[in-house]
Structures are given as C-alpha cells and as structure tokens.
PDB file of C-alpha atoms in Angstrom:
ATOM      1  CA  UNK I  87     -48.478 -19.982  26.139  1.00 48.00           C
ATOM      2  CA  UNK I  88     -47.598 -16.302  25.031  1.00 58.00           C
ATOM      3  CA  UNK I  89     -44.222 -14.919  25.930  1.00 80.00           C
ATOM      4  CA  UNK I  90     -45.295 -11.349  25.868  1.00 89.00           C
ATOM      5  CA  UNK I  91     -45.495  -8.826  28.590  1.00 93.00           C
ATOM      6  CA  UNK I  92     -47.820  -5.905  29.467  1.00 94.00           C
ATOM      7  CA  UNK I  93     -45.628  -2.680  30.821  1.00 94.00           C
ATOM      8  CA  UNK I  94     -48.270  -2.605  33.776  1.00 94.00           C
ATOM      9  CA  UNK I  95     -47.407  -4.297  36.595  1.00 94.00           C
ATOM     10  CA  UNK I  96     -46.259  -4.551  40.397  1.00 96.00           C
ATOM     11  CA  UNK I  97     -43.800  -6.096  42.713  1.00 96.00           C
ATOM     12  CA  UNK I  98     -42.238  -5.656  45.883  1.00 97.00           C
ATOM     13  CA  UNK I  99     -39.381  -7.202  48.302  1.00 97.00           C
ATOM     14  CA  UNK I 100     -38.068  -6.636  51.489  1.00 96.00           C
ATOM     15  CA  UNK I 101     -34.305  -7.393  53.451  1.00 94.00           C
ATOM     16  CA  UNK I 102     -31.582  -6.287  55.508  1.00 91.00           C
ATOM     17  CA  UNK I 103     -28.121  -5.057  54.604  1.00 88.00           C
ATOM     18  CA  UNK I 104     -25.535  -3.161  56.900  1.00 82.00           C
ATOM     19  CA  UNK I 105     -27.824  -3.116  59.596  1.00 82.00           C
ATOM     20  CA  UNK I 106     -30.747  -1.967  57.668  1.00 88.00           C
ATOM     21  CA  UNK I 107     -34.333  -3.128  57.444  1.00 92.00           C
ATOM     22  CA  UNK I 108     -34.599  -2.653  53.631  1.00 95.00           C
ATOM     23  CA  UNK I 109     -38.377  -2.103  51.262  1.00 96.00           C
ATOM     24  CA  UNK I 110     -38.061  -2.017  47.492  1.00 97.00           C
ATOM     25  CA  UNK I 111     -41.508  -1.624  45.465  1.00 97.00           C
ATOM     26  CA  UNK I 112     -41.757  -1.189  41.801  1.00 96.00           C
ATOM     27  CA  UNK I 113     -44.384  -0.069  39.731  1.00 96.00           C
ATOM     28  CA  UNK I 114     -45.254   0.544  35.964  1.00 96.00           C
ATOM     29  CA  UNK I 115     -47.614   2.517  33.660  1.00 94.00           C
ATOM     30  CA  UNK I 116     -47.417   2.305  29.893  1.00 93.00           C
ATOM     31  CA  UNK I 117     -45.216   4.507  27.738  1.00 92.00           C
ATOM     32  CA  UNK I 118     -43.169   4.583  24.463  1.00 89.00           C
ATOM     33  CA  UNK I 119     -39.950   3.923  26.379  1.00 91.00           C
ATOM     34  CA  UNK I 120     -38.312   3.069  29.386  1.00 94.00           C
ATOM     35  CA  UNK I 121     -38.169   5.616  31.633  1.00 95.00           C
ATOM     36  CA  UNK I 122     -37.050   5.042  34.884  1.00 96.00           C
ATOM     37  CA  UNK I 123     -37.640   6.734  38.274  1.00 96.00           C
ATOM     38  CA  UNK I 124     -35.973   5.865  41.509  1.00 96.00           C
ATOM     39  CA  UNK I 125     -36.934   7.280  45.007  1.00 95.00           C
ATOM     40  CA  UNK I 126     -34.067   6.798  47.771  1.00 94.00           C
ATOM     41  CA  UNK I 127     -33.413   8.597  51.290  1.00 92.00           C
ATOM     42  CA  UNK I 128     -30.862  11.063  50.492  1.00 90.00           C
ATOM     43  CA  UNK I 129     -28.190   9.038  52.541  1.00 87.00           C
ATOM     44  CA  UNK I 130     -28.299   6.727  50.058  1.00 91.00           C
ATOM     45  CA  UNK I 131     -28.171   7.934  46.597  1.00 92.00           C
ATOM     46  CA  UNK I 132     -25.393   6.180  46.030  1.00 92.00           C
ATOM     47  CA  UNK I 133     -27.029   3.365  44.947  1.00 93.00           C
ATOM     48  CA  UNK I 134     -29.501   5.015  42.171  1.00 95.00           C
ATOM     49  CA  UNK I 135     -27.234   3.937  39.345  1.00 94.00           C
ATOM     50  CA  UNK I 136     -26.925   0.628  40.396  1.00 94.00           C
ATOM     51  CA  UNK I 137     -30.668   0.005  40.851  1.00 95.00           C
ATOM     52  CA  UNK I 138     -31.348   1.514  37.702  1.00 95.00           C
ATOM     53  CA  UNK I 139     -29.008  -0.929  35.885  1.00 95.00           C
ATOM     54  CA  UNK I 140     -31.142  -3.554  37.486  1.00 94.00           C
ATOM     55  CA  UNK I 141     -34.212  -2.050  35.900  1.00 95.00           C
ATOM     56  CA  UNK I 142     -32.698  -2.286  32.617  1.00 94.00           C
ATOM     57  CA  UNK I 143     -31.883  -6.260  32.259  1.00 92.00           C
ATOM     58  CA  UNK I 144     -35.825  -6.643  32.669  1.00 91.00           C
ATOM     59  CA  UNK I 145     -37.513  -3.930  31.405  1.00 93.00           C
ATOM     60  CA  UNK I 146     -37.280  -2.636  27.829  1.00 91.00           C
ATOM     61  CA  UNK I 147     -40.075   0.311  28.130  1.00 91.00           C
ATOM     62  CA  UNK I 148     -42.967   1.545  30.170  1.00 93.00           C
ATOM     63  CA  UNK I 149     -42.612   4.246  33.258  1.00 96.00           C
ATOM     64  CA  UNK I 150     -41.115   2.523  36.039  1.00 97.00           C
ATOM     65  CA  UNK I 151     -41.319   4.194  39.576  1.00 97.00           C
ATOM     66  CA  UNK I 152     -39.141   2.112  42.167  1.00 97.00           C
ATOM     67  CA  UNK I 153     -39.521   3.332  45.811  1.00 97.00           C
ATOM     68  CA  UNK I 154     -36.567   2.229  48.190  1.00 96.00           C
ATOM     69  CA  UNK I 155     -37.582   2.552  51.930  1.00 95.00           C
ATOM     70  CA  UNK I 156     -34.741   2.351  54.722  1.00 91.00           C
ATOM     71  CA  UNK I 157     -34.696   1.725  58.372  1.00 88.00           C
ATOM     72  CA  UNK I 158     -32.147   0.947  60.916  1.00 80.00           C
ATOM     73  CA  UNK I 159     -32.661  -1.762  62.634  1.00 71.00           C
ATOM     74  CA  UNK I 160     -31.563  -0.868  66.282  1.00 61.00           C
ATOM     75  CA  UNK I 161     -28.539  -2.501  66.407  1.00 58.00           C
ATOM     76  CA  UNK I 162     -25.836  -0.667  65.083  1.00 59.00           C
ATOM     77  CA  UNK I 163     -22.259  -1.456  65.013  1.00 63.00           C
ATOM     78  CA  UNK I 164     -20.077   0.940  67.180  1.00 63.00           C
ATOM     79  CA  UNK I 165     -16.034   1.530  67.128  1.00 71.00           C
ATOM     80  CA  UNK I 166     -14.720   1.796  70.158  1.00 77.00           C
ATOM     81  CA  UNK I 167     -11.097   3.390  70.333  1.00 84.00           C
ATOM     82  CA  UNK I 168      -8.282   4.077  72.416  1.00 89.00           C
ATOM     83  CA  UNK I 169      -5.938   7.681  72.374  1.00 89.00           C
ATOM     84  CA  UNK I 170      -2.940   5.487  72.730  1.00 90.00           C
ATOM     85  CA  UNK I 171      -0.854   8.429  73.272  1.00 91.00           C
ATOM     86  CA  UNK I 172      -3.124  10.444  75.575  1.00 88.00           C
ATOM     87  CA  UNK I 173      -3.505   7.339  77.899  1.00 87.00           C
ATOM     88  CA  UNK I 174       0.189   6.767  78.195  1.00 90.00           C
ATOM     89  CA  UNK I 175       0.326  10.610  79.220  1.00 89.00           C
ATOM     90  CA  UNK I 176      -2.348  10.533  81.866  1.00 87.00           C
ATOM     91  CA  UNK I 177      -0.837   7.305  83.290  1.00 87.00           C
ATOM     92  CA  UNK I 178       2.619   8.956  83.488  1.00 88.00           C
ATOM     93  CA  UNK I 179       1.163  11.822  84.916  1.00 88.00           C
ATOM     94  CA  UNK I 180      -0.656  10.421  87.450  1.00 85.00           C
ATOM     95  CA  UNK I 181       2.202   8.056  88.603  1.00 87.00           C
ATOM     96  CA  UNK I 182       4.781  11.405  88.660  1.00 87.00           C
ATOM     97  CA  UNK I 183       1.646  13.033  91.458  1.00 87.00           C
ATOM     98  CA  UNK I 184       1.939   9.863  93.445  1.00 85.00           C
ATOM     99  CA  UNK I 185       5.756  10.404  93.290  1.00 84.00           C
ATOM    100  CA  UNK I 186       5.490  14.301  94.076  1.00 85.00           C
ATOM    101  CA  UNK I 187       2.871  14.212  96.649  1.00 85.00           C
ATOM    102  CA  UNK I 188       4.413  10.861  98.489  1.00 80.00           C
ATOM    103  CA  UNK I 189       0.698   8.892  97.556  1.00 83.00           C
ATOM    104  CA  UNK I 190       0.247   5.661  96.431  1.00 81.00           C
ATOM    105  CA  UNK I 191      -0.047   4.257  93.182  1.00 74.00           C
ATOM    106  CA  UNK I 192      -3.110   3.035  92.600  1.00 78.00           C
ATOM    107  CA  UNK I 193      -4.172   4.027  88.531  1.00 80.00           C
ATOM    108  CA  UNK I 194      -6.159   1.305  87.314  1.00 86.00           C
ATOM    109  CA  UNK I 195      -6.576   0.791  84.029  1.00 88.00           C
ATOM    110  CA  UNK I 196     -10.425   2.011  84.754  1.00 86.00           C
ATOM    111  CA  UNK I 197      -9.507   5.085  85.799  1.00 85.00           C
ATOM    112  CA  UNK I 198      -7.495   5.662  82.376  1.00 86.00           C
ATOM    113  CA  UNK I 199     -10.115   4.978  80.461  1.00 85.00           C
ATOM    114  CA  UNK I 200     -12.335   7.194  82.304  1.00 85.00           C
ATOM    115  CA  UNK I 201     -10.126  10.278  81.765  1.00 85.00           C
ATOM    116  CA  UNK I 202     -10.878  12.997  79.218  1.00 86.00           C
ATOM    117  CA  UNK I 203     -11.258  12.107  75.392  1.00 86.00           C
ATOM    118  CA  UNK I 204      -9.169   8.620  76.162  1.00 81.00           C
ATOM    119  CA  UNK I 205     -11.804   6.481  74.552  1.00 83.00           C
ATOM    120  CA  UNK I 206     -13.748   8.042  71.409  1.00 79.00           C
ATOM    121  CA  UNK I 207     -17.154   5.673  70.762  1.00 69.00           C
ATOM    122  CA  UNK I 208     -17.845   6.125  66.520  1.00 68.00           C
ATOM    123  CA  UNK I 209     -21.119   4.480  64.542  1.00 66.00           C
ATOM    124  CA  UNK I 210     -19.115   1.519  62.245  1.00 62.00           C
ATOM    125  CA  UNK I 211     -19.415   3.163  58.698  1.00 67.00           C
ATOM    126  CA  UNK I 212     -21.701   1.327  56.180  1.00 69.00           C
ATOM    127  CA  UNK I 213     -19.865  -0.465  53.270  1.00 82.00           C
ATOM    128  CA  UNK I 214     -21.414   1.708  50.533  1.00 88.00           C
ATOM    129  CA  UNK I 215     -20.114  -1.131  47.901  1.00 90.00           C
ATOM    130  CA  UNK I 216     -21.943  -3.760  50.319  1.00 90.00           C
ATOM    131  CA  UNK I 217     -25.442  -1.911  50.897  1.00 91.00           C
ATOM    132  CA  UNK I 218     -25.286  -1.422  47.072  1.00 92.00           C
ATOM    133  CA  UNK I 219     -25.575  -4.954  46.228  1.00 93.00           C
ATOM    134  CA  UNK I 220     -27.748  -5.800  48.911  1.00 94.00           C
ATOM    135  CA  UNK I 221     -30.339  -2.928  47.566  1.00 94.00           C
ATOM    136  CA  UNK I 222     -30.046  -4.471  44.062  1.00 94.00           C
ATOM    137  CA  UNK I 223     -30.233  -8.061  45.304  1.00 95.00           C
ATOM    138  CA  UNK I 224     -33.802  -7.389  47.612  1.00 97.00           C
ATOM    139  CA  UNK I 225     -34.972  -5.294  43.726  1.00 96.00           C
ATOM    140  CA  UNK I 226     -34.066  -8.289  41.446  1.00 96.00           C
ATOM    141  CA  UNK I 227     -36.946  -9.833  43.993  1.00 96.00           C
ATOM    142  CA  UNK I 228     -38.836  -7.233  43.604  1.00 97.00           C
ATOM    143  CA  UNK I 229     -38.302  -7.411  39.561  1.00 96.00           C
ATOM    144  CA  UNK I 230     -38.840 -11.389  39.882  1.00 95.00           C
ATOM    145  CA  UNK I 231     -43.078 -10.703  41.206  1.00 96.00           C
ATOM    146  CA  UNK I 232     -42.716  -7.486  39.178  1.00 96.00           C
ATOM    147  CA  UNK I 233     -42.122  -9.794  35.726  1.00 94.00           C
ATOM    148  CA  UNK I 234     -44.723 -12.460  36.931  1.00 94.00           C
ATOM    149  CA  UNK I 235     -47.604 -10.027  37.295  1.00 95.00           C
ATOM    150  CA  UNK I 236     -46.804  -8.738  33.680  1.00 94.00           C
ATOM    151  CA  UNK I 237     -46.624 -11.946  32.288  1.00 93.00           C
ATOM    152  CA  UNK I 238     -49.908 -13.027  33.483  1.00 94.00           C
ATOM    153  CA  UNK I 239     -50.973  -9.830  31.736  1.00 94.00           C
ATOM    154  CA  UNK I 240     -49.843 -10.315  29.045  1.00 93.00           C
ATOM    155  CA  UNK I 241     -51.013 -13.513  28.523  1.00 93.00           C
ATOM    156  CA  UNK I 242     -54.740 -12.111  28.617  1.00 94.00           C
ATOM    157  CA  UNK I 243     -53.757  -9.146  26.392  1.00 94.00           C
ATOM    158  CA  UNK I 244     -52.301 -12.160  23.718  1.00 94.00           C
ATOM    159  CA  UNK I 245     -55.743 -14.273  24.136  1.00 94.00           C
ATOM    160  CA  UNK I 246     -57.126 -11.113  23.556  1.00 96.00           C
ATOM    161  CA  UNK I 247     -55.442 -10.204  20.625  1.00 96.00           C
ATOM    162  CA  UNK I 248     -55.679 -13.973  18.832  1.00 96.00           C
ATOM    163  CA  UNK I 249     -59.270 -13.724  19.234  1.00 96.00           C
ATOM    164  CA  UNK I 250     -59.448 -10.550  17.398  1.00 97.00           C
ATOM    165  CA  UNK I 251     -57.201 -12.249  14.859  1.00 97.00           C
ATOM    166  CA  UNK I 252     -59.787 -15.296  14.392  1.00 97.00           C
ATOM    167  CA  UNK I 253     -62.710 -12.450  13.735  1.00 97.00           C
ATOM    168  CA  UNK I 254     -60.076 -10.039  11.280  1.00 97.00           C
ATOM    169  CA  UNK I 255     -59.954 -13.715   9.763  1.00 96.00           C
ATOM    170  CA  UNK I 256     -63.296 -14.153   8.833  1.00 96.00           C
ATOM    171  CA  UNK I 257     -64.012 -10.909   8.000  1.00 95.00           C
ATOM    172  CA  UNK I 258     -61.033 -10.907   5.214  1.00 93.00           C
ATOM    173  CA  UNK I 259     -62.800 -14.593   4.212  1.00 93.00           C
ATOM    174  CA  UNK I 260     -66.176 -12.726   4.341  1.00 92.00           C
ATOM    175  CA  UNK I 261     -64.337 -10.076   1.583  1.00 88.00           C
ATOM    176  CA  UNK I 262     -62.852 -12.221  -0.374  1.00 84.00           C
ATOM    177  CA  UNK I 263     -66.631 -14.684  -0.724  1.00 83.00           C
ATOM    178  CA  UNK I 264     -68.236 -11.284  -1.562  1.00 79.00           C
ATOM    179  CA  UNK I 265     -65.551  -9.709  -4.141  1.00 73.00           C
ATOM    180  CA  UNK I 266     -66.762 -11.494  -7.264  1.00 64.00           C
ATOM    181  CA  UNK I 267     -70.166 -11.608  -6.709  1.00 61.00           C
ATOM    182  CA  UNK I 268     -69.674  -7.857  -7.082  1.00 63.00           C
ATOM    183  CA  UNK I 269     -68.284  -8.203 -10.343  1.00 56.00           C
ATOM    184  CA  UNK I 270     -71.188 -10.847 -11.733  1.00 58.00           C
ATOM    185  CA  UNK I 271     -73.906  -8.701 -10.216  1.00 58.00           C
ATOM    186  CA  UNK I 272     -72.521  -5.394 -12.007  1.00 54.00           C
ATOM    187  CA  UNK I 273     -71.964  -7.202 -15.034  1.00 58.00           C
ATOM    188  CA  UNK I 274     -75.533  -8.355 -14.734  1.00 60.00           C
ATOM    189  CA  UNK I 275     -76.404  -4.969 -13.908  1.00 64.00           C
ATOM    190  CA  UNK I 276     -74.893  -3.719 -17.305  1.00 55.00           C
ATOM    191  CA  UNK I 277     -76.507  -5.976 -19.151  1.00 57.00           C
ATOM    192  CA  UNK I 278     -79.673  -5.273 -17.868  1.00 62.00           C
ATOM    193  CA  UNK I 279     -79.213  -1.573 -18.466  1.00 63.00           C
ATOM    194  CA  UNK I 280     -77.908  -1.952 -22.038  1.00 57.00           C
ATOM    195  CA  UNK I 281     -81.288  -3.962 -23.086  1.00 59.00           C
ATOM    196  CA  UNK I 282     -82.992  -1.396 -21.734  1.00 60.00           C
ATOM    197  CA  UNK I 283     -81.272   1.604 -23.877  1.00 56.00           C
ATOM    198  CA  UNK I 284     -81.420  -0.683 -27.157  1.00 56.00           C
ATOM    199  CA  UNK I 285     -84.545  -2.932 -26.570  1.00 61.00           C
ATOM    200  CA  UNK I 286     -82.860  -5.911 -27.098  1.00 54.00           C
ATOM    201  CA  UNK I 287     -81.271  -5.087 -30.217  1.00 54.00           C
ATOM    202  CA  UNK I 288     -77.940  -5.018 -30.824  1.00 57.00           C
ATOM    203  CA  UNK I 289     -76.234  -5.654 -27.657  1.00 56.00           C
ATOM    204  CA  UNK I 290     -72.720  -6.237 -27.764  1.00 61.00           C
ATOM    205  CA  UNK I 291     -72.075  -8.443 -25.764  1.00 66.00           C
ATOM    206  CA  UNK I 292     -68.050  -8.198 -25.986  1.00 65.00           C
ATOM    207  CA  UNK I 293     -68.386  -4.715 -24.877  1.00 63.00           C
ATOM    208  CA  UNK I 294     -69.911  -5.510 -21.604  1.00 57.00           C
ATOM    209  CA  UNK I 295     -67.518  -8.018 -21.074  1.00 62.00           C
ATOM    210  CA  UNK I 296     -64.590  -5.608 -21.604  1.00 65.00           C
ATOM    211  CA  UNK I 297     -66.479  -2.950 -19.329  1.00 59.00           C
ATOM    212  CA  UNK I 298     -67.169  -5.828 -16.735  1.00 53.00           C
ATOM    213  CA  UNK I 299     -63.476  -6.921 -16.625  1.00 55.00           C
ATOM    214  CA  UNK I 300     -62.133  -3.165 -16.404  1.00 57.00           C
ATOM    215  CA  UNK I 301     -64.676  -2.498 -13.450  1.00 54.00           C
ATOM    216  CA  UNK I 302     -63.177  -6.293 -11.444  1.00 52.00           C
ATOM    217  CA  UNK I 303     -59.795  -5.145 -11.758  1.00 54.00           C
ATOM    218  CA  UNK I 304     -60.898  -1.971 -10.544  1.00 59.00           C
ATOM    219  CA  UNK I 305     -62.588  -3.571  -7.313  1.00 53.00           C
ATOM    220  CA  UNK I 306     -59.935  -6.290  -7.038  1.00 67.00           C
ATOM    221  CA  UNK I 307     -58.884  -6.707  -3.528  1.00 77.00           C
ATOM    222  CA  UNK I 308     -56.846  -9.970  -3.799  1.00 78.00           C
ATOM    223  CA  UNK I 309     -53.569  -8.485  -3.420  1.00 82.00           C
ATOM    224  CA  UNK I 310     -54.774  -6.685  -0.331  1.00 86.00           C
ATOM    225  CA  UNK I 311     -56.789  -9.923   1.517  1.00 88.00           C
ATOM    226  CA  UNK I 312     -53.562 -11.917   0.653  1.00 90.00           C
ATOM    227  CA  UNK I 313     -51.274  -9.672   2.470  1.00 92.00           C
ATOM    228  CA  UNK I 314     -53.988  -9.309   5.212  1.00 95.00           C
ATOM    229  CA  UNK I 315     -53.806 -13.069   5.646  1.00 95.00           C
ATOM    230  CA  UNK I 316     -49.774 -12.189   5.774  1.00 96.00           C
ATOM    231  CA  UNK I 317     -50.185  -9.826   8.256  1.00 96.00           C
ATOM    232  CA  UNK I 318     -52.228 -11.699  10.553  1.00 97.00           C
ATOM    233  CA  UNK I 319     -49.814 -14.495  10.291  1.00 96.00           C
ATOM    234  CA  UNK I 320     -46.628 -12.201  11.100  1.00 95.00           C
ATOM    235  CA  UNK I 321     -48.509 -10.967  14.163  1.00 95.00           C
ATOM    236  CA  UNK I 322     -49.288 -14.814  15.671  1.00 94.00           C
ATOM    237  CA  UNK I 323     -45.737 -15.452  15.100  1.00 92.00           C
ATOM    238  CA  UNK I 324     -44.639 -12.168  17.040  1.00 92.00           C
ATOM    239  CA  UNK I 325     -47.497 -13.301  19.951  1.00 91.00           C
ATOM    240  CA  UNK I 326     -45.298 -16.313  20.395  1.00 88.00           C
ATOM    241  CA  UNK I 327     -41.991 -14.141  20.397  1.00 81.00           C
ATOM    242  CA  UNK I 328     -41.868 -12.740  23.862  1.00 76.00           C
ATOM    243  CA  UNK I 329     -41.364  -9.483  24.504  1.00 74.00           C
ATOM    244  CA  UNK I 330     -40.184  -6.536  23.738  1.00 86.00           C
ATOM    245  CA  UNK I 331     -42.528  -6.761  21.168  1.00 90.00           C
ATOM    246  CA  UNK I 332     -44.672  -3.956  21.364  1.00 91.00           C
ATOM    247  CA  UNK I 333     -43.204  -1.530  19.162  1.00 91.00           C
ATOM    248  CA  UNK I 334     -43.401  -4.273  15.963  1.00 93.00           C
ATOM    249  CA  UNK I 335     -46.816  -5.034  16.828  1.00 95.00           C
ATOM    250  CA  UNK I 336     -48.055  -1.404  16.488  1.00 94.00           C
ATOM    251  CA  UNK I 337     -46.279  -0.418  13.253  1.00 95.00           C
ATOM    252  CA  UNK I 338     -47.742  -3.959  11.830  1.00 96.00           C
ATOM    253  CA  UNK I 339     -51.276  -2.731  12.572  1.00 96.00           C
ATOM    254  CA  UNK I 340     -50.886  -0.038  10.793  1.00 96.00           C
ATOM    255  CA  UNK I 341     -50.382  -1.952   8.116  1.00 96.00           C
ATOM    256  CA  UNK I 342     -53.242  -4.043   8.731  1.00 97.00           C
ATOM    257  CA  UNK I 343     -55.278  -0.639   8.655  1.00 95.00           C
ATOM    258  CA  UNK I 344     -53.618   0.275   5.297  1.00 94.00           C
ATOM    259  CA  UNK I 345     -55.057  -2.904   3.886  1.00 93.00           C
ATOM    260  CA  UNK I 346     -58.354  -2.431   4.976  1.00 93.00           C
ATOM    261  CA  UNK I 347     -59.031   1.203   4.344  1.00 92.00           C
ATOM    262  CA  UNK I 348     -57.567   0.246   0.581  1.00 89.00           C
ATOM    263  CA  UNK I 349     -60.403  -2.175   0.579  1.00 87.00           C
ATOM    264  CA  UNK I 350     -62.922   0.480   1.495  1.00 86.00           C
ATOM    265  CA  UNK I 351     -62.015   3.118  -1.112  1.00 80.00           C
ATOM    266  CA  UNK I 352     -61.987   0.051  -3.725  1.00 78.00           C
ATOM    267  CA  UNK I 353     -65.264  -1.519  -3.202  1.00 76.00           C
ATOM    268  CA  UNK I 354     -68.371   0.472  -3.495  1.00 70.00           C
ATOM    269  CA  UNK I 355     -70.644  -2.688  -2.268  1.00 76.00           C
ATOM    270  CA  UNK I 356     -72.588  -2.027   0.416  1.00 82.00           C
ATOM    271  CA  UNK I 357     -72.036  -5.139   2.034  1.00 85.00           C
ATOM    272  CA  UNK I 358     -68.518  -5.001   2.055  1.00 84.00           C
ATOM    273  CA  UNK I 359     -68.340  -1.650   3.137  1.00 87.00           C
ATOM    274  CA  UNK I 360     -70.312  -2.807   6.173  1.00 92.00           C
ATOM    275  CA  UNK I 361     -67.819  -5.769   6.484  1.00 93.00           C
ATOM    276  CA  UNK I 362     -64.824  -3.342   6.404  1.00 92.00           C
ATOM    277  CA  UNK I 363     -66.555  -1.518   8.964  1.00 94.00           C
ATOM    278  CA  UNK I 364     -66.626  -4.186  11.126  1.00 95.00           C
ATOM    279  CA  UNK I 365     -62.782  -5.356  10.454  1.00 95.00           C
ATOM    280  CA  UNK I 366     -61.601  -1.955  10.722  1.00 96.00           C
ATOM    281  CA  UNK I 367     -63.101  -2.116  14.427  1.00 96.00           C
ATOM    282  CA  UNK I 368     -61.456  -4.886  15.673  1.00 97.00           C
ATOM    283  CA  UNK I 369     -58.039  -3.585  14.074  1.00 97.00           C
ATOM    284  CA  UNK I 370     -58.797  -0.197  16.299  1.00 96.00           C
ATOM    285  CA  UNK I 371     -59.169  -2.720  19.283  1.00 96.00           C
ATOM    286  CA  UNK I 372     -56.070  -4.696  18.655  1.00 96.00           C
ATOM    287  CA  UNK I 373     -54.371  -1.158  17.931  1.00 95.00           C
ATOM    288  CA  UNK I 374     -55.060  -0.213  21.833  1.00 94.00           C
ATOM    289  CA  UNK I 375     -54.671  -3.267  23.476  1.00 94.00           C
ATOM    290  CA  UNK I 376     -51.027  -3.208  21.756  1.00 93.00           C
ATOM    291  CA  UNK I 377     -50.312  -0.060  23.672  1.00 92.00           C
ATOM    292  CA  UNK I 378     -50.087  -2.136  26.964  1.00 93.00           C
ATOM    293  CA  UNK I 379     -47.515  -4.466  25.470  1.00 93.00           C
ATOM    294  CA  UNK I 380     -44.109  -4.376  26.478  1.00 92.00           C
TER     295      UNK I 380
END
C-alpha cells in the first residue's frame, strides 16, 4: 500500500477544557507550501501558536484553514471572597451601637456578610497554559481523521499514477521495437533511391552503409528510453516512500518530459511521433495528478 498523501483533506474533533465546550475543524486545498490559517474567538488567541505547531508535525504543505469554535458550558467556576478587614470593622461597629444605644447584641455572622462590599463574587480565571493544551489535544484528533482522509487519497492518486507508469512503459517498449526498423527501412529507402539515380550501375554499397549508420545514430534514442525506464523506476520507489513527496515527484516529471520531447525532435517516423504523442499525454496526466500530492 502507498504511503503518500494528497494535501486535500478534512477532519474535525470536539471537547471540553476549562469549562468550555470546544470544536476544532481542519481543512486543506493544494499549494506549493504549507501555509497555515487559524480562526479563534479573540479571547483566545493565545493559543494560535500552539495550534499552529500542531499543524506542523503533520503537515509539510498545502493551505490549511483550522476553525476553533468555543462555548461555555453553563457552569462556570466562581470565587467567592471575604473583605477580612471590612467585616471585622462592621462587626466592631455594630457591637460599639449596641454598647452606645444600650441594645442587644445580636450580629450574626449573616448579617456581616450581607453588609456592603463584604463578600466580592469573581468568574475563576481560565488556566491559559491548561486551555492551550486542551485546544491542541481535541486538534491532534482533528489532525488524526484529517491524515486518514488524505491517506485514502492518496492511495487512489498512487494507483493512479502506477497505472500511468504501466502505459509510459509500453509506450517507451513501443519506441524502442520501432527505433531500428526506422533505420532498416531508410536504409532500404536509400538504396532504392540510389538504383534509381544510377540504374543499377554502380551502387556503392559502402556508401549507403556509412549514410545509413550516420542517419541511426542520428535517430538513436537508447540513451533516452534507458533513462526513461530509470525514471519510471525512481518514481515507483518514491510511490512507496510516503510523503512529503510531492515536490520530488514533480521535478522528476519533468525529466520524464525532457526524455520524451528529445525523442520527438530525434525521430522523424510517423509512428513514433504518434507514440510520443501518446506518452507525452499520460506524462501531462501524471504531471497534474502530482499537484495533489503532499
């Protein structure tokens, strides 16, 4: 099974943290590197960096949108506290009225608390450090779907690819059939043509051999179907690589185009310019389903 990975994909998680009902959701497109957007309530841009980080131990290039969605959950965590000093005062001070005014004594510790700015209620601050890694933990879920999705993808985009491969294949066997069967038929050709300008006399024969041999090395394509086959080979091993792959994989094609458009300018055969034709095609069809490779 390929290792690759297209730079499409999808995934999505949700959690709580802090006393927050938590939504991360990723998303890629392709593109020459790794660019990385994060959307976040304003609260907590804190945690950008962090998430980004995350983004970076799985994904090498492509444009990456992640969305973080946060809610509170309702039940939020309150401080309640006590003016230590204030309390003290308004119990001495209402003790020193019962005293003045010849009244009982009756403060209750309810009545303390009920007195002006005594207790102060606060929301319990959020851990910043904590809600951090809870964000990144509920994204590495996210990234975990996010990675599966692209691997299924890319495993299509490598069947893909290898069946191209098998066709480029037969086409550069086609070439390579066809190549001296060029040269015999032009030698033939010569021959033919030289009877013609001398009637049969006086031929010479070592002359159309030297003019058939200079016209073969001329047309030769062996050196450029060998390192076809080369190519071809490099790119199966790279299929089986895993990814990030991508970039490799397109400047190898180009070689794979530089081979066959040598082929074309060398061979003036009709048949093998129809064949090059052909293998130039699927080349252009690997070419673009590289693009969506990681």
């Amino acid at each position: 099974m390929s290792m690759i990975k297209s730079m499409t994909g999808y995934g999505g998680a949700k959690g709580s943290c802090e006393g927050f009902d938590i939504s991360v959701e990723l998303k890629s497109v392709n593109n020459r590197y790794l660019d990385c957007s994060v959307r976040l309530p304003r609260s907590f841009l804190f945690a950008e960096e962090t998430i980004k980080a995350c983004v970076q131990k799985h994904i090498s290039r492509g444009k990456v949108d992640v969305f973080v969605s946060v809610a509170n959950t309702g039940d939020d965590s309150v401080v309640v506290s006590v003016n230590e000093a204030l309390a003290k005062g308004y119990a001495a001070a209402v003790k020193q009225i019962a005293e003045l005014c010849g009244l009982s004594d009756d403060v209750t510790a309810l009545s303390i608390a009920r007195m002006s700015d005594v207790l102060s209620v606060e929301k319990k601050e959020a851990d910043k450090d904590v809600l951090a890694a809870g964000i990144t933990a509920i994204c590495e879920e996210a990234l975990e779907e996010f990675d599966a999705m692209r691997s299924r993808e890319g495993d299509k985009l490598a069947a893909d690819v290898e069946e191209r491969l098998v066709t480029i294949e037969s086409y550069v066997s086609a070439v390579e059939k066809r190549s001296p069967e060029t040269v015999a038929e032009y030698r033939e050709k010569l021959w033919k043509k030289m009877n013609e300008v001398l009637s049969g006399a006086g031929v010479d024969e070592q002359r159309i051999l030297t003019e058939a041999a200079i016209f073969a090395d001329k047309v030769a394509v062996d050196e450029e179907t060998v390192r076809l086959r080369s190519h071809i080979a490099q790119m199966r091993e790279m299929l089986c690589g895993g990814s990030p792959i991508g970039r490799k994989m397109d400047f190898l094609i180009q070689e794979f185009n530089r081979e066959s458009n040598t082929i074309g300018s060398k061979c003036s055969n009709s048949d093998i310019a129809k064949i090059v034709i052909e293998l130039k095609s699927e080349i252009e069809k690997i070419r673009e389903q590289i693009q969506n490779i990681e």
